[in-house]
CSV table of C-alpha atoms in Angstrom, one decimal:
chain,number,residue,atom,x,y,z
A,1,MET,CA,78.2,95.0,40.4
A,2,TYR,CA,78.5,98.2,38.4
A,3,HIS,CA,76.1,100.6,36.8
A,4,GLU,CA,75.6,100.0,33.0
A,5,LEU,CA,74.6,103.4,31.6
A,6,PRO,CA,77.1,106.1,30.7
A,7,VAL,CA,76.7,109.7,31.9
A,8,ASP,CA,75.5,110.7,28.4
A,9,ALA,CA,72.4,108.6,29.0
A,10,TYR,CA,71.4,111.2,31.6
A,11,THR,CA,72.6,114.4,30.0
A,12,SER,CA,72.5,114.3,26.2
A,13,TRP,CA,69.7,115.2,23.8
A,14,GLU,CA,70.8,112.3,21.5
A,15,TRP,CA,70.0,109.8,24.3
A,16,TYR,CA,66.7,111.6,25.1
A,17,GLN,CA,65.6,111.4,21.5
A,18,ARG,CA,66.5,107.8,21.2
A,19,GLU,CA,64.4,107.0,24.3
A,20,GLN,CA,61.5,109.0,23.0
A,21,ASP,CA,61.6,107.1,19.7
A,22,ARG,CA,62.4,103.5,20.9
A,23,ILE,CA,60.8,103.4,24.4
A,24,PHE,CA,58.0,106.0,25.0
A,25,SER,CA,56.7,105.9,21.4
A,26,ARG,CA,56.5,102.1,21.3
A,27,VAL,CA,55.0,100.9,24.6
A,28,TRP,CA,51.7,101.2,26.5
A,29,ARG,CA,51.4,104.5,28.3
A,30,TYR,CA,49.3,105.4,31.3
A,31,ALA,CA,46.5,107.9,30.5
A,32,GLY,CA,44.3,108.1,33.6
A,33,PHE,CA,41.6,106.3,35.5
A,34,ALA,CA,38.7,104.6,33.6
A,35,GLU,CA,36.1,107.0,35.1
A,36,ASP,CA,37.9,110.0,33.5
A,37,ILE,CA,35.8,109.1,30.4
A,38,SER,CA,32.4,108.0,31.4
A,39,GLU,CA,30.0,109.4,28.7
A,40,PRO,CA,29.9,110.0,25.0
A,41,GLY,CA,31.9,113.0,23.9
A,42,GLN,CA,34.2,113.0,26.9
A,43,TYR,CA,37.9,113.0,26.0
A,44,ILE,CA,41.4,113.2,27.4
A,45,SER,CA,44.8,113.5,25.6
A,46,VAL,CA,48.1,112.0,26.7
A,47,GLN,CA,51.6,112.3,25.4
A,48,ALA,CA,53.2,109.0,24.5
A,49,GLY,CA,56.7,109.7,23.4
A,50,ALA,CA,56.5,111.7,20.2
A,51,ASN,CA,52.8,111.1,19.9
A,52,ASN,CA,49.9,113.0,21.4
A,53,ILE,CA,47.0,110.6,21.6
A,54,LEU,CA,43.4,111.5,22.4
A,55,ILE,CA,40.9,109.0,23.9
A,56,VAL,CA,37.2,109.7,23.3
A,57,MET,CA,34.0,107.9,24.0
A,58,GLY,CA,31.8,107.5,21.0
A,59,ARG,CA,28.0,107.7,20.7
A,60,ASP,CA,28.0,103.9,21.0
A,61,HIS,CA,29.8,104.3,24.4
A,62,ARG,CA,32.9,102.7,23.0
A,63,LEU,CA,36.4,104.1,23.9
A,64,ARG,CA,38.5,104.9,20.9
A,65,ALA,CA,42.0,106.4,20.6
A,66,PHE,CA,43.3,108.6,17.8
A,67,HIS,CA,46.5,110.5,17.1
A,68,ASN,CA,45.6,114.1,18.0
A,69,ILE,CA,46.5,115.4,14.6
A,70,CYS,CA,44.2,117.0,12.0
A,71,ARG,CA,44.6,115.2,8.6
A,72,HIS,CA,44.8,118.6,6.9
A,73,ARG,CA,47.9,120.4,8.3
A,74,GLY,CA,48.6,118.5,11.5
A,75,THR,CA,47.1,121.0,14.0
A,76,GLN,CA,46.4,119.4,17.4
A,77,LEU,CA,42.7,119.0,17.6
A,78,LEU,CA,41.9,118.8,21.3
A,79,ARG,CA,43.6,120.0,24.4
A,80,ALA,CA,44.1,118.1,27.6
A,81,THR,CA,40.5,117.2,28.7
A,82,GLY,CA,37.0,118.2,27.9
A,83,LYS,CA,33.7,117.3,26.3
A,84,ALA,CA,33.0,117.3,22.6
A,85,GLN,CA,29.3,117.3,22.0
A,86,ARG,CA,28.9,115.3,18.8
A,87,ALA,CA,32.1,116.1,16.8
A,88,VAL,CA,35.7,117.3,16.9
A,89,THR,CA,36.6,120.4,15.0
A,90,CYS,CA,40.1,121.5,14.2
A,91,PRO,CA,40.6,125.1,15.3
A,92,TYR,CA,42.7,126.0,12.3
A,93,HIS,CA,40.5,125.4,9.2
A,94,ASP,CA,37.4,123.9,10.9
A,95,TRP,CA,37.8,120.4,9.4
A,96,THR,CA,35.4,118.3,11.5
A,97,TYR,CA,35.5,114.7,12.5
A,98,ASP,CA,32.8,112.6,14.3
A,99,LEU,CA,33.5,110.8,17.5
A,100,GLU,CA,34.4,107.7,15.6
A,101,GLY,CA,37.2,109.5,13.8
A,102,CYS,CA,35.6,109.9,10.4
A,103,LEU,CA,36.1,113.2,8.5
A,104,ILE,CA,32.5,114.5,8.1
A,105,ALA,CA,32.9,118.2,7.0
A,106,VAL,CA,35.4,120.4,5.1
A,107,PRO,CA,34.3,124.0,4.9
A,108,ASN,CA,33.8,125.4,1.4
A,109,ALA,CA,34.9,122.1,-0.1
A,110,GLU,CA,33.6,122.7,-3.6
A,111,ARG,CA,35.4,126.1,-3.9
A,112,GLU,CA,38.6,125.1,-2.0
A,113,TYR,CA,38.9,121.7,-3.6
A,114,PRO,CA,37.4,122.0,-7.1
A,115,SER,CA,38.8,118.6,-8.1
A,116,GLY,CA,37.1,117.0,-5.2
A,117,ILE,CA,38.3,115.6,-1.9
A,118,ASP,CA,37.7,112.0,-0.6
A,119,LYS,CA,36.7,112.5,3.0
A,120,SER,CA,36.6,108.7,3.5
A,121,GLN,CA,40.4,108.5,3.2
A,122,LEU,CA,41.1,111.3,5.6
A,123,GLY,CA,39.8,110.1,8.9
A,124,LEU,CA,41.9,110.4,12.1
A,125,LYS,CA,44.7,107.9,12.4
A,126,ALA,CA,43.9,105.2,15.0
A,127,ALA,CA,45.9,104.4,18.1
A,128,SER,CA,45.0,101.9,20.8
A,129,VAL,CA,43.3,102.2,24.1
A,130,ASP,CA,42.6,99.6,26.8
A,131,ILE,CA,41.8,99.3,30.4
A,132,TRP,CA,43.8,97.4,33.0
A,133,ARG,CA,43.0,97.4,36.7
A,134,GLY,CA,40.6,100.3,36.3
A,135,MET,CA,43.2,102.5,34.5
A,136,LEU,CA,43.4,103.7,30.9
A,137,PHE,CA,46.4,103.0,28.8
A,138,VAL,CA,47.2,104.1,25.2
A,139,HIS,CA,49.5,102.7,22.5
A,140,PRO,CA,50.6,104.7,19.4
A,141,ASP,CA,49.9,101.7,17.1
A,142,PRO,CA,46.4,100.9,15.8
A,143,PRO,CA,44.6,98.0,17.5
A,144,GLU,CA,45.5,95.5,14.9
A,145,ARG,CA,49.2,96.1,15.4
A,146,SER,CA,49.5,97.0,19.1
A,147,PRO,CA,50.7,94.4,21.6
A,148,SER,CA,48.3,93.0,24.2
A,149,LEU,CA,48.0,95.2,27.3
A,150,ALA,CA,47.2,92.3,29.5
A,151,GLU,CA,50.3,90.4,28.3
A,152,TRP,CA,52.5,93.5,28.8
A,153,PHE,CA,51.6,93.7,32.5
A,154,GLY,CA,50.7,90.1,33.0
A,155,ALA,CA,53.8,88.9,34.7
A,156,VAL,CA,53.8,91.7,37.4
A,157,ASP,CA,50.0,91.8,37.9
A,158,PRO,CA,50.0,89.2,40.8
A,159,HIS,CA,52.6,91.3,42.7
A,160,LEU,CA,50.7,94.6,42.9
A,161,GLY,CA,48.7,94.0,46.1
A,162,PRO,CA,45.1,93.1,46.9
A,163,VAL,CA,43.4,96.5,46.3
A,164,GLN,CA,41.7,97.1,42.9
A,165,PRO,CA,41.8,100.8,42.0
A,166,ALA,CA,38.5,100.6,40.1
A,167,GLU,CA,36.7,99.9,43.5
A,168,LEU,CA,38.2,103.0,45.2
A,169,THR,CA,37.3,106.7,45.2
A,170,GLU,CA,39.7,109.5,44.1
A,171,ILE,CA,40.8,112.1,46.6
A,172,PRO,CA,41.0,115.3,44.4
A,173,ALA,CA,43.0,117.2,47.0
A,174,GLN,CA,45.9,114.7,46.5
A,175,ARG,CA,46.2,115.2,42.8
A,176,THR,CA,49.6,116.9,42.1
A,177,SER,CA,51.9,117.8,39.3
A,178,MET,CA,55.5,118.9,39.6
A,179,GLU,CA,58.6,119.3,37.5
A,180,VAL,CA,61.9,117.9,38.8
A,181,LYS,CA,65.2,119.1,37.4
A,182,ALA,CA,66.6,115.6,36.8
A,183,ASN,CA,66.6,112.9,34.0
A,184,TRP,CA,63.6,110.6,34.1
A,185,LYS,CA,65.9,107.6,34.7
A,186,ILE,CA,67.3,109.1,37.9
A,187,LEU,CA,63.8,109.4,39.3
A,188,VAL,CA,63.0,105.8,38.3
A,189,GLU,CA,66.3,104.5,39.7
A,190,ASN,CA,65.7,106.4,43.0
A,191,TYR,CA,62.2,104.8,43.1
A,192,VAL,CA,63.5,101.3,42.8
A,193,ASP,CA,66.6,101.9,45.0
A,194,VAL,CA,66.1,99.8,48.1
A,195,TYR,CA,69.5,100.8,49.6
A,196,HIS,CA,68.4,104.4,50.3
A,197,LEU,CA,65.2,103.7,52.2
A,198,SER,CA,66.7,103.2,55.6
A,199,HIS,CA,69.1,106.1,55.1
A,200,LEU,CA,67.6,109.1,53.2
A,201,HIS,CA,64.2,108.2,54.6
A,202,SER,CA,65.3,106.9,58.0
A,203,ALA,CA,62.9,109.3,59.7
A,204,THR,CA,60.1,110.0,57.2
A,205,LEU,CA,59.5,106.3,56.3
A,206,ASP,CA,60.4,104.7,59.6
A,207,MET,CA,57.0,103.1,59.9
A,208,TYR,CA,58.2,100.4,57.4
A,209,ASP,CA,60.5,97.5,58.1
A,210,HIS,CA,62.9,98.1,55.2
A,211,ALA,CA,65.1,95.1,56.1
A,212,LYS,CA,62.2,92.8,55.3
A,213,ALA,CA,61.4,94.2,51.9
A,214,GLU,CA,60.8,91.8,49.1
A,215,TYR,CA,61.4,92.9,45.5
A,216,GLY,CA,62.3,91.6,42.1
A,217,TRP,CA,61.7,92.0,38.3
A,218,HIS,CA,58.9,90.5,36.3
A,219,GLY,CA,59.6,91.0,32.6
A,220,SER,CA,60.3,94.7,32.2
A,221,HIS,CA,58.6,95.6,35.4
A,222,TYR,CA,59.7,96.0,39.0
A,223,ALA,CA,57.7,94.8,42.1
A,224,PHE,CA,58.3,95.8,45.7
A,225,TRP,CA,56.6,95.1,49.0
A,226,GLU,CA,57.6,95.8,52.6
A,227,PRO,CA,55.8,95.4,55.9
A,228,LEU,CA,54.9,97.9,58.5
A,229,VAL,CA,57.0,97.8,61.7
A,230,ALA,CA,55.1,95.8,64.3
A,231,MET,CA,53.6,98.0,67.0
A,232,ASP,CA,51.9,97.3,70.3
A,233,GLY,CA,48.5,96.0,69.7
A,234,ASP,CA,49.1,95.2,66.0
A,235,ARG,CA,47.5,92.0,64.8
A,236,HIS,CA,49.9,90.9,62.2
A,237,ASP,CA,49.1,87.3,61.3
A,238,ASN,CA,51.6,87.0,58.4
A,239,GLY,CA,48.8,86.1,56.0
A,240,GLY,CA,51.0,86.2,53.0
A,241,ARG,CA,51.2,88.9,50.3
A,242,GLY,CA,47.7,90.2,50.1
A,243,GLY,CA,46.6,88.3,53.1
A,244,SER,CA,44.2,89.8,55.6
A,245,GLY,CA,46.9,90.5,58.2
A,246,ASP,CA,49.8,91.4,55.9
A,247,HIS,CA,49.8,95.1,56.2
A,248,GLY,CA,52.4,97.0,54.3
A,249,ALA,CA,53.2,98.8,51.1
A,250,TRP,CA,53.3,97.6,47.5
A,251,VAL,CA,55.4,100.1,45.5
A,252,PRO,CA,56.0,98.7,42.0
A,253,MET,CA,57.5,100.6,39.1
A,254,LEU,CA,56.2,99.5,35.7
A,255,PHE,CA,58.1,100.3,32.6
A,256,PRO,CA,58.6,103.0,31.6
A,257,GLY,CA,58.1,105.3,34.5
A,258,ILE,CA,54.7,104.1,35.8
A,259,GLY,CA,54.8,104.0,39.6
A,260,PHE,CA,52.2,102.9,42.0
A,261,ALA,CA,52.1,103.1,45.8
A,262,THR,CA,49.4,100.9,47.3
A,263,SER,CA,48.3,99.5,50.6
A,264,ASP,CA,45.3,97.6,52.0
A,265,SER,CA,43.2,100.7,51.4
A,266,GLU,CA,44.8,103.1,48.9
A,267,TRP,CA,46.1,103.3,45.4
A,268,SER,CA,48.4,106.1,44.2
A,269,THR,CA,49.8,106.7,40.8
A,270,TYR,CA,53.2,108.3,40.3
A,271,ILE,CA,53.6,108.9,36.5
A,272,ILE,CA,57.1,110.0,35.3
A,273,THR,CA,57.2,111.8,31.9
A,274,PRO,CA,60.5,113.1,30.5
A,275,LEU,CA,60.5,116.6,29.2
A,276,ALA,CA,64.2,117.1,28.5
A,277,PRO,CA,67.4,115.3,29.4
A,278,ASP,CA,67.5,117.1,32.7
A,279,LEU,CA,63.8,117.8,33.3
A,280,THR,CA,60.9,115.5,34.2
A,281,ARG,CA,57.3,115.9,35.0
A,282,VAL,CA,55.8,113.8,37.9
A,283,GLU,CA,52.0,113.5,38.2
A,284,SER,CA,50.3,111.8,41.1
A,285,ARG,CA,46.7,110.8,41.9
A,286,THR,CA,45.3,108.9,44.9
A,287,LYS,CA,42.3,106.8,45.4
A,288,ARG,CA,41.0,105.4,48.7
A,289,VAL,CA,38.4,103.1,50.1
A,290,SER,CA,35.1,104.7,51.3
A,291,LYS,CA,35.1,106.8,54.4
A,292,SER,CA,33.2,104.1,56.4
A,293,THR,CA,35.6,101.4,55.3
A,294,TRP,CA,38.6,103.6,56.1
A,295,ASN,CA,37.3,104.2,59.6
A,296,SER,CA,36.9,100.5,60.1
A,297,LEU,CA,40.5,99.8,59.0
A,298,TRP,CA,41.8,102.6,61.1
A,299,SER,CA,40.0,101.1,64.1
A,300,GLU,CA,41.0,97.4,63.4
A,301,TRP,CA,44.6,97.9,62.4
A,302,PRO,CA,46.7,100.2,64.7
A,303,SER,CA,49.5,100.0,62.2
A,304,THR,CA,47.5,101.9,59.6
A,305,ARG,CA,47.5,105.0,61.8
A,306,GLY,CA,50.8,104.6,63.5
A,307,ARG,CA,53.8,106.8,62.9
A,308,PRO,CA,52.2,109.2,60.4
A,309,GLU,CA,54.4,110.5,57.6
A,310,GLY,CA,55.8,114.0,58.3
A,311,GLN,CA,56.5,113.7,62.1
A,312,LYS,CA,60.2,113.6,61.6
A,313,ALA,CA,62.8,114.8,59.1
A,314,LYS,CA,66.2,113.8,57.8
A,315,VAL,CA,67.8,116.9,59.4
A,316,GLY,CA,66.7,119.0,62.4
A,317,LYS,CA,66.0,122.8,62.4
A,318,LYS,CA,69.5,123.5,63.6
A,319,GLU,CA,71.0,121.7,60.6
A,320,ALA,CA,68.5,123.0,58.1
A,321,GLU,CA,69.8,125.3,55.3
A,322,GLY,CA,66.9,127.7,55.4
A,323,ARG,CA,63.1,127.4,56.0
A,324,ASP,CA,62.5,125.5,52.8
A,325,ASP,CA,65.3,122.9,53.1
A,326,PRO,CA,63.8,119.7,51.7
A,327,LEU,CA,65.8,117.5,54.0
A,328,ALA,CA,64.1,119.3,56.9
A,329,SER,CA,60.6,119.1,55.4
A,330,GLY,CA,59.6,115.7,56.9
A,331,ASN,CA,58.3,114.8,53.4
A,332,PHE,CA,59.9,111.8,51.7
A,333,ILE,CA,59.0,113.1,48.2
A,334,ALA,CA,60.8,116.3,48.8
A,335,GLU,CA,63.8,114.3,50.1
A,336,ASP,CA,63.7,112.2,46.9
A,337,ASN,CA,63.4,115.2,44.5
A,338,TYR,CA,66.3,116.9,46.3
A,339,VAL,CA,68.8,114.1,45.9
A,340,CYS,CA,67.7,113.4,42.3
A,341,GLU,CA,68.3,117.0,41.4
A,342,GLN,CA,71.7,117.0,43.2
A,343,GLN,CA,72.7,113.9,41.3
A,344,GLN,CA,71.8,115.5,38.0
A,345,LYS,CA,73.9,118.6,38.8
A,346,SER,CA,76.9,116.4,39.6
A,347,MET,CA,76.7,114.7,36.3
A,348,THR,CA,77.9,117.9,34.5
A,349,SER,CA,81.2,117.8,36.5
A,350,PRO,CA,84.3,116.3,34.8
A,351,PHE,CA,85.1,114.7,38.2
A,352,PHE,CA,81.8,112.8,38.4
A,353,GLU,CA,82.3,109.0,38.6
A,354,VAL,CA,79.7,106.5,39.7
A,355,GLY,CA,80.8,104.1,42.4
A,356,PRO,CA,80.0,100.4,42.6
A,357,ALA,CA,76.3,99.4,43.0
A,358,ALA,CA,75.3,98.0,46.4
A,359,GLN,CA,73.1,94.9,46.7
A,360,GLY,CA,70.1,97.1,47.5
A,361,GLU,CA,70.8,99.0,44.2
A,362,SER,CA,70.5,95.8,42.1
A,363,PRO,CA,67.1,97.0,40.9
A,364,VAL,CA,68.8,100.1,39.6
A,365,VAL,CA,71.2,98.1,37.5
A,366,ASN,CA,68.3,95.9,36.3
A,367,HIS,CA,66.4,99.0,35.2
A,368,GLN,CA,69.4,100.2,33.2
A,369,ARG,CA,69.5,96.8,31.5
A,370,VAL,CA,65.8,97.1,30.5
A,371,VAL,CA,66.5,100.6,29.0
A,372,LEU,CA,69.4,99.2,27.0
A,373,SER,CA,67.4,96.3,25.7
A,374,PHE,CA,64.9,98.8,24.1
A,375,LEU,CA,67.7,100.9,22.6
A,376,LYS,CA,69.5,98.1,20.8
């Protein structure tokens, strides 16, 4: 079994632009949690390939999505998040739109447009917004042309674990954003690589039984589950995926670059956004059951508190290359980012050559095939 993407797929601007056009500009894109927009006037914006899309709640409490582009000169109307009271005004020439996307005011219209201007034809261009599992997603096409969000994720939905993120509470302190000096596909491929779990993360993720991991593809999306290592006093009853005694981690990667890490009590998002052929932004948010429920789980299931992350590291202090060596950090994310960046660096060498894919890397090859299917 061999990898199916050339080195150019990870290094060239031509590949990057093709992916922006044929993948990220044509599929549903994660935008946030549903509660991010809870009252009229609230908005967020999200980059979906070449498209910056804003989601706003109208006066009728309906969510609507529009391309974040003024119909006059194309200036971006709104920045990342905020609250528009009753209207959206372009900062350039003060063209103003209501929360339903209609153009309602053009300053000095009679003087500037003596032949008249038809505001009814200059409303914001519609995009699509929908909610799935308590999360917001956008699509660049208008509602009448966008595919069904439920169908897009339908095949993988039963394999995401028992927790519903809409029922959890966000932990603000665990919201992070970082830039990794590697191609987005390297990060995704590392995420779905089962082979590396018991090697790179032999210390940081040793609370999981990697040999018993179950994984597979459902349409364009990858599902993964692995159990916790049994410990003294643990009450595993092997209740089946999602069963009351089946404690472990569900770590799917939905296409393109929408990762989740979930358990009996948590739901974390891991959103991968390409910025350049060799640069990727990773944003993460975490939600958890209520404090009382968490305390109950902690008491009932010893495995939920056993072997906490960060107690061990890949290399010890003697082998560490400085105080900030990621392999000595005891943090599995730092370990992942390090190897991804090292792999990206190697791809510029004329001696770089990918070896054969191991069985545990079969999800990597499958992801490459999904990418190729969109670029045909």
